[in-house]
């Protein structure tokens, strides 16, 4: 919401400075996003008079002007405007000034060999209008030499962020009301319009959709003269970011921005028969004022006549019934529309407007007659004409809402002591009615909520109103009570797991990335095993699908960093992926994704060329993080089928049994790399933390005291000939499980293929660690264990290497 200081002072009698007003707005919860000073843009531009105008000696369309700036000798200026002539008073941009429209800095220069000391400016160049056919012409009494900003009287423009719960502040008058309650000035009453209505309205007006449009009011004004609106109105609208169009349209925009009350003016000559608020017919179409054609359905409310739809109710008018310069008779429409219906219609059509933003938040249903009178009076002032009687179809829901309020709640809920008298004054200054249920205002009250505050639902909302006006800085910081002793833990097991894994990843040299939970649909579909979740109303097309994997976001982050010259990337992200469960239900899974791209080790005199990341690096990271997460990594099996996004010969999965997948890892598939526009090898992994089985509950409160073994461990080496296709991990797992009473560890320490090893086989050497119990091993004991190891390995086709 943008408004100028002069616009605010139309409704607030105050001499407060802009800084004081901004401080007060921030204090009462209306956040100031910025203050723009148009005078700064016009610095260096002065009111000047053209003394002489002669044809340029080397250009037919240029003139050489002598311009009086009111200071010193006249300046020579080259100008190409057709209306430049001797005696004209306009605006001169001096050397050093910056043209607001294009940011060009003026300087002394030669144009076709003739010196020019600045530029005579048009309204478009100064961003004061769209006229660019000639330079600005000021009245004959304009003071020569006066800074143009001072002459024009521009004032600062304040931009305020209005939260969705404050529709009353979608108009300047509502903001003035809040500032008056803050004691920053006196609120001026809404002007009364006393109008004579000499004739009945010649148009039938009715509402056939009482749910979508409970109230539909209108009247005709005949004999209007449309045209440009006066300068004061154009200035106010431009300060709010609105483009002046014509007096009739500008009047409706002024009422909307001043009081938050949208209205619409139709060219009566373009209407046929009765004007009705009704439901649209499925497939009906309307071309809106933005030039686009929209297809409607039966859930949408429209304004129509016998010929068809003219208006998407509460959102945007139709192109073919708008007012033009030739308009002489108008029909004014002002209505109350159901906020939920407006919001649904806007979302379906993907159509936003100033009117929609106000209607869907909830406008004051009691301001229909007043708003229509204000709009009528303004049009009569600007365009003349005579108004008809008002036709009122239906009635707005104006039943007053009341809230039972105990002023003691302010201290209890708000943490600040405010006297009942002060609370009453604050509420009444905001438009609330306060009546005591019992004698004395320190007892319970009945508070009547004004129609412009649909956000007030109960006593806590009134506490908020009192506290924000009284001053949030008056709320003292008070420590929360704390019980004696050690504080109880509040983190859930899932939160503890996230913290543990995040710290472990950072400790391993991985850098955390935070990416969007939304993806472009093609990227999401590429990583999904089934249908993806898509948003009906996304922020953009590139953020339409919920991510089924964390890897797409990490790959995009890796690409951006590689494109910017990053040599080595080790990224991880901990978050949720979103899957479609049974019957389309939402399913969120806690996951860790990691991407390794670029150089694993740079080139050097000892290592030679750069060393890239490979699939084993991704596997090592996944195994380490699973171990830190508490997964039984010694029981994991390495299997294939990591997914089509991974290189089929350089990827795998880590599983507990054939079905429980705890992680997948490997190199990026070339097709996936092409989709994400990534060059070079990329290793990646995804750890499914939600799939890690929960630990069994401990039998006792504390762990059993650790007692080291009494006897020293013994290690034995076994070298097996196995088929070349056999995964080494399978052999290690079988060997370790051959004698669980004695074997405590097994690890692979050699993989040999070459001389002495038959074709199609490989030699795998495994170190087995044995832990004796109550006595040392004898030769017979060691042989028995070795026999068990060789027998277990034989089940995989392994034989001892001779």
PDB file of N, CA, C and O in Angstrom, residues 4-40:
ATOM      1  N   UNK A   4       0.864   9.122  -0.563  1.00  0.00           N
ATOM      2  CA  UNK A   4       1.694  10.300  -0.335  1.00  0.00           C
ATOM      3  C   UNK A   4       1.342  10.931   1.002  1.00  0.00           C
ATOM      4  O   UNK A   4       0.269  10.693   1.575  1.00  0.00           O
ATOM      5  N   UNK A   5       2.234  11.765   1.501  1.00  0.00           N
ATOM      6  CA  UNK A   5       2.004  12.442   2.770  1.00  0.00           C
ATOM      7  C   UNK A   5       0.787  13.366   2.678  1.00  0.00           C
ATOM      8  O   UNK A   5      -0.018  13.456   3.616  1.00  0.00           O
ATOM      9  N   UNK A   6       0.624  14.025   1.545  1.00  0.00           N
ATOM     10  CA  UNK A   6      -0.529  14.917   1.394  1.00  0.00           C
ATOM     11  C   UNK A   6      -1.834  14.131   1.382  1.00  0.00           C
ATOM     12  O   UNK A   6      -2.866  14.619   1.860  1.00  0.00           O
ATOM     13  N   UNK A   7      -1.825  12.930   0.819  1.00  0.00           N
ATOM     14  CA  UNK A   7      -3.036  12.095   0.825  1.00  0.00           C
ATOM     15  C   UNK A   7      -3.392  11.714   2.257  1.00  0.00           C
ATOM     16  O   UNK A   7      -4.557  11.778   2.652  1.00  0.00           O
ATOM     17  N   UNK A   8      -2.403  11.321   3.042  1.00  0.00           N
ATOM     18  CA  UNK A   8      -2.673  10.982   4.439  1.00  0.00           C
ATOM     19  C   UNK A   8      -3.243  12.172   5.188  1.00  0.00           C
ATOM     20  O   UNK A   8      -4.177  12.030   6.000  1.00  0.00           O
ATOM     21  N   UNK A   9      -2.710  13.356   4.919  1.00  0.00           N
ATOM     22  CA  UNK A   9      -3.171  14.544   5.643  1.00  0.00           C
ATOM     23  C   UNK A   9      -4.560  14.992   5.215  1.00  0.00           C
ATOM     24  O   UNK A   9      -5.144  15.881   5.837  1.00  0.00           O
ATOM     25  N   UNK A  10      -5.109  14.416   4.159  1.00  0.00           N
ATOM     26  CA  UNK A  10      -6.511  14.675   3.830  1.00  0.00           C
ATOM     27  C   UNK A  10      -7.442  14.112   4.901  1.00  0.00           C
ATOM     28  O   UNK A  10      -8.569  14.589   5.061  1.00  0.00           O
ATOM     29  N   UNK A  11      -6.963  13.066   5.600  1.00  0.00           N
ATOM     30  CA  UNK A  11      -7.815  12.405   6.591  1.00  0.00           C
ATOM     31  C   UNK A  11      -7.257  12.487   8.008  1.00  0.00           C
ATOM     32  O   UNK A  11      -7.975  12.183   8.961  1.00  0.00           O
ATOM     33  N   UNK A  12      -6.014  12.899   8.151  1.00  0.00           N
ATOM     34  CA  UNK A  12      -5.386  12.978   9.458  1.00  0.00           C
ATOM     35  C   UNK A  12      -4.844  14.389   9.647  1.00  0.00           C
ATOM     36  O   UNK A  12      -3.955  14.830   8.911  1.00  0.00           O
ATOM     37  N   UNK A  13      -5.387  15.098  10.625  1.00  0.00           N
ATOM     38  CA  UNK A  13      -4.936  16.446  10.931  1.00  0.00           C
ATOM     39  C   UNK A  13      -3.680  16.336  11.788  1.00  0.00           C
ATOM     40  O   UNK A  13      -3.752  16.114  12.995  1.00  0.00           O
ATOM     41  N   UNK A  14      -2.516  16.457  11.168  1.00  0.00           N
ATOM     42  CA  UNK A  14      -1.259  16.276  11.878  1.00  0.00           C
ATOM     43  C   UNK A  14      -0.178  17.117  11.224  1.00  0.00           C
ATOM     44  O   UNK A  14      -0.221  17.383  10.020  1.00  0.00           O
ATOM     45  N   UNK A  15       0.770  17.519  12.038  1.00  0.00           N
ATOM     46  CA  UNK A  15       1.952  18.200  11.520  1.00  0.00           C
ATOM     47  C   UNK A  15       3.201  17.360  11.754  1.00  0.00           C
ATOM     48  O   UNK A  15       4.325  17.863  11.698  1.00  0.00           O
ATOM     49  N   UNK A  16       3.006  16.068  12.024  1.00  0.00           N
ATOM     50  CA  UNK A  16       4.134  15.165  12.281  1.00  0.00           C
ATOM     51  C   UNK A  16       4.976  15.021  11.028  1.00  0.00           C
ATOM     52  O   UNK A  16       4.479  15.071   9.899  1.00  0.00           O
ATOM     53  N   UNK A  17       6.274  14.826  11.243  1.00  0.00           N
ATOM     54  CA  UNK A  17       7.197  14.638  10.133  1.00  0.00           C
ATOM     55  C   UNK A  17       7.052  13.238   9.552  1.00  0.00           C
ATOM     56  O   UNK A  17       6.430  12.350  10.151  1.00  0.00           O
ATOM     57  N   UNK A  18       7.658  13.039   8.387  1.00  0.00           N
ATOM     58  CA  UNK A  18       7.620  11.721   7.750  1.00  0.00           C
ATOM     59  C   UNK A  18       8.285  10.685   8.645  1.00  0.00           C
ATOM     60  O   UNK A  18       7.788   9.557   8.795  1.00  0.00           O
ATOM     61  N   UNK A  19       9.400  11.042   9.255  1.00  0.00           N
ATOM     62  CA  UNK A  19      10.095  10.097  10.132  1.00  0.00           C
ATOM     63  C   UNK A  19       9.219   9.701  11.315  1.00  0.00           C
ATOM     64  O   UNK A  19       9.171   8.517  11.702  1.00  0.00           O
ATOM     65  N   UNK A  20       8.532  10.680  11.905  1.00  0.00           N
ATOM     66  CA  UNK A  20       7.658  10.372  13.045  1.00  0.00           C
ATOM     67  C   UNK A  20       6.499   9.487  12.625  1.00  0.00           C
ATOM     68  O   UNK A  20       6.102   8.564  13.354  1.00  0.00           O
ATOM     69  N   UNK A  21       5.957   9.749  11.443  1.00  0.00           N
ATOM     70  CA  UNK A  21       4.851   8.923  10.948  1.00  0.00           C
ATOM     71  C   UNK A  21       5.331   7.495  10.704  1.00  0.00           C
ATOM     72  O   UNK A  21       4.650   6.523  11.069  1.00  0.00           O
ATOM     73  N   UNK A  22       6.505   7.344  10.106  1.00  0.00           N
ATOM     74  CA  UNK A  22       7.034   6.001   9.837  1.00  0.00           C
ATOM     75  C   UNK A  22       7.311   5.258  11.139  1.00  0.00           C
ATOM     76  O   UNK A  22       7.039   4.053  11.245  1.00  0.00           O
ATOM     77  N   UNK A  23       7.864   5.945  12.121  1.00  0.00           N
ATOM     78  CA  UNK A  23       8.117   5.307  13.413  1.00  0.00           C
ATOM     79  C   UNK A  23       6.811   4.837  14.047  1.00  0.00           C
ATOM     80  O   UNK A  23       6.740   3.729  14.607  1.00  0.00           O
ATOM     81  N   UNK A  24       5.773   5.662  13.960  1.00  0.00           N
ATOM     82  CA  UNK A  24       4.480   5.284  14.541  1.00  0.00           C
ATOM     83  C   UNK A  24       3.859   4.108  13.791  1.00  0.00           C
ATOM     84  O   UNK A  24       3.288   3.200  14.402  1.00  0.00           O
ATOM     85  N   UNK A  25       3.982   4.092  12.463  1.00  0.00           N
ATOM     86  CA  UNK A  25       3.437   2.980  11.680  1.00  0.00           C
ATOM     87  C   UNK A  25       4.114   1.668  12.058  1.00  0.00           C
ATOM     88  O   UNK A  25       3.448   0.637  12.237  1.00  0.00           O
ATOM     89  N   UNK A  26       5.426   1.694  12.167  1.00  0.00           N
ATOM     90  CA  UNK A  26       6.141   0.477  12.569  1.00  0.00           C
ATOM     91  C   UNK A  26       5.743   0.045  13.970  1.00  0.00           C
ATOM     92  O   UNK A  26       5.624  -1.154  14.248  1.00  0.00           O
ATOM     93  N   UNK A  27       5.525   0.998  14.856  1.00  0.00           N
ATOM     94  CA  UNK A  27       5.200   0.670  16.248  1.00  0.00           C
ATOM     95  C   UNK A  27       3.832   0.019  16.381  1.00  0.00           C
ATOM     96  O   UNK A  27       3.620  -0.806  17.285  1.00  0.00           O
ATOM     97  N   UNK A  28       2.893   0.353  15.494  1.00  0.00           N
ATOM     98  CA  UNK A  28       1.540  -0.203  15.619  1.00  0.00           C
ATOM     99  C   UNK A  28       1.326  -1.393  14.692  1.00  0.00           C
ATOM    100  O   UNK A  28       0.187  -1.843  14.495  1.00  0.00           O
ATOM    101  N   UNK A  29       2.395  -1.912  14.100  1.00  0.00           N
ATOM    102  CA  UNK A  29       2.286  -3.143  13.317  1.00  0.00           C
ATOM    103  C   UNK A  29       2.070  -2.956  11.838  1.00  0.00           C
ATOM    104  O   UNK A  29       1.830  -3.930  11.123  1.00  0.00           O
ATOM    105  N   UNK A  30       2.152  -1.716  11.341  1.00  0.00           N
ATOM    106  CA  UNK A  30       2.053  -1.455   9.898  1.00  0.00           C
ATOM    107  C   UNK A  30       3.464  -1.176   9.395  1.00  0.00           C
ATOM    108  O   UNK A  30       3.944  -0.045   9.422  1.00  0.00           O
ATOM    109  N   UNK A  31       4.120  -2.215   8.936  1.00  0.00           N
ATOM    110  CA  UNK A  31       5.548  -2.123   8.624  1.00  0.00           C
ATOM    111  C   UNK A  31       5.792  -1.236   7.410  1.00  0.00           C
ATOM    112  O   UNK A  31       5.225  -1.437   6.338  1.00  0.00           O
ATOM    113  N   UNK A  32       6.662  -0.256   7.586  1.00  0.00           N
ATOM    114  CA  UNK A  32       7.040   0.636   6.497  1.00  0.00           C
ATOM    115  C   UNK A  32       8.127  -0.047   5.676  1.00  0.00           C
ATOM    116  O   UNK A  32       9.202  -0.361   6.180  1.00  0.00           O
ATOM    117  N   UNK A  33       7.827  -0.286   4.401  1.00  0.00           N
ATOM    118  CA  UNK A  33       8.791  -0.942   3.522  1.00  0.00           C
ATOM    119  C   UNK A  33       9.742   0.046   2.865  1.00  0.00           C
ATOM    120  O   UNK A  33      10.829  -0.346   2.439  1.00  0.00           O
ATOM    121  N   UNK A  34       9.334   1.298   2.787  1.00  0.00           N
ATOM    122  CA  UNK A  34      10.216   2.281   2.174  1.00  0.00           C
ATOM    123  C   UNK A  34       9.546   3.633   2.089  1.00  0.00           C
ATOM    124  O   UNK A  34       8.318   3.758   2.172  1.00  0.00           O
ATOM    125  N   UNK A  35      10.371   4.649   1.950  1.00  0.00           N
ATOM    126  CA  UNK A  35       9.898   6.017   1.758  1.00  0.00           C
ATOM    127  C   UNK A  35      10.595   6.569   0.528  1.00  0.00           C
ATOM    128  O   UNK A  35      11.821   6.540   0.428  1.00  0.00           O
ATOM    129  N   UNK A  36       9.801   7.038  -0.404  1.00  0.00           N
ATOM    130  CA  UNK A  36      10.343   7.588  -1.649  1.00  0.00           C
ATOM    131  C   UNK A  36      10.108   9.088  -1.663  1.00  0.00           C
ATOM    132  O   UNK A  36       8.994   9.555  -1.390  1.00  0.00           O
ATOM    133  N   UNK A  37      11.145   9.838  -1.969  1.00  0.00           N
ATOM    134  CA  UNK A  37      11.030  11.289  -2.040  1.00  0.00           C
ATOM    135  C   UNK A  37      11.121  11.721  -3.496  1.00  0.00           C
ATOM    136  O   UNK A  37      12.207  11.806  -4.071  1.00  0.00           O
ATOM    137  N   UNK A  38       9.976  11.999  -4.141  1.00  0.00           N
ATOM    138  CA  UNK A  38      10.013  12.400  -5.561  1.00  0.00           C
ATOM    139  C   UNK A  38      10.797  13.678  -5.795  1.00  0.00           C
ATOM    140  O   UNK A  38      11.297  13.911  -6.892  1.00  0.00           O
ATOM    141  N   UNK A  39      10.899  14.522  -4.752  1.00  0.00           N
ATOM    142  CA  UNK A  39      11.646  15.765  -4.929  1.00  0.00           C
ATOM    143  C   UNK A  39      13.101  15.487  -5.264  1.00  0.00           C
ATOM    144  O   UNK A  39      13.748  16.244  -5.993  1.00  0.00           O
ATOM    145  N   UNK A  40      13.635  14.367  -4.731  1.00  0.00           N
ATOM    146  CA  UNK A  40      15.032  14.033  -5.021  1.00  0.00           C
ATOM    147  C   UNK A  40      15.207  13.704  -6.505  1.00  0.00           C
ATOM    148  O   UNK A  40      16.260  13.992  -7.096  1.00  0.00           O
TER     149      UNK A  40
END
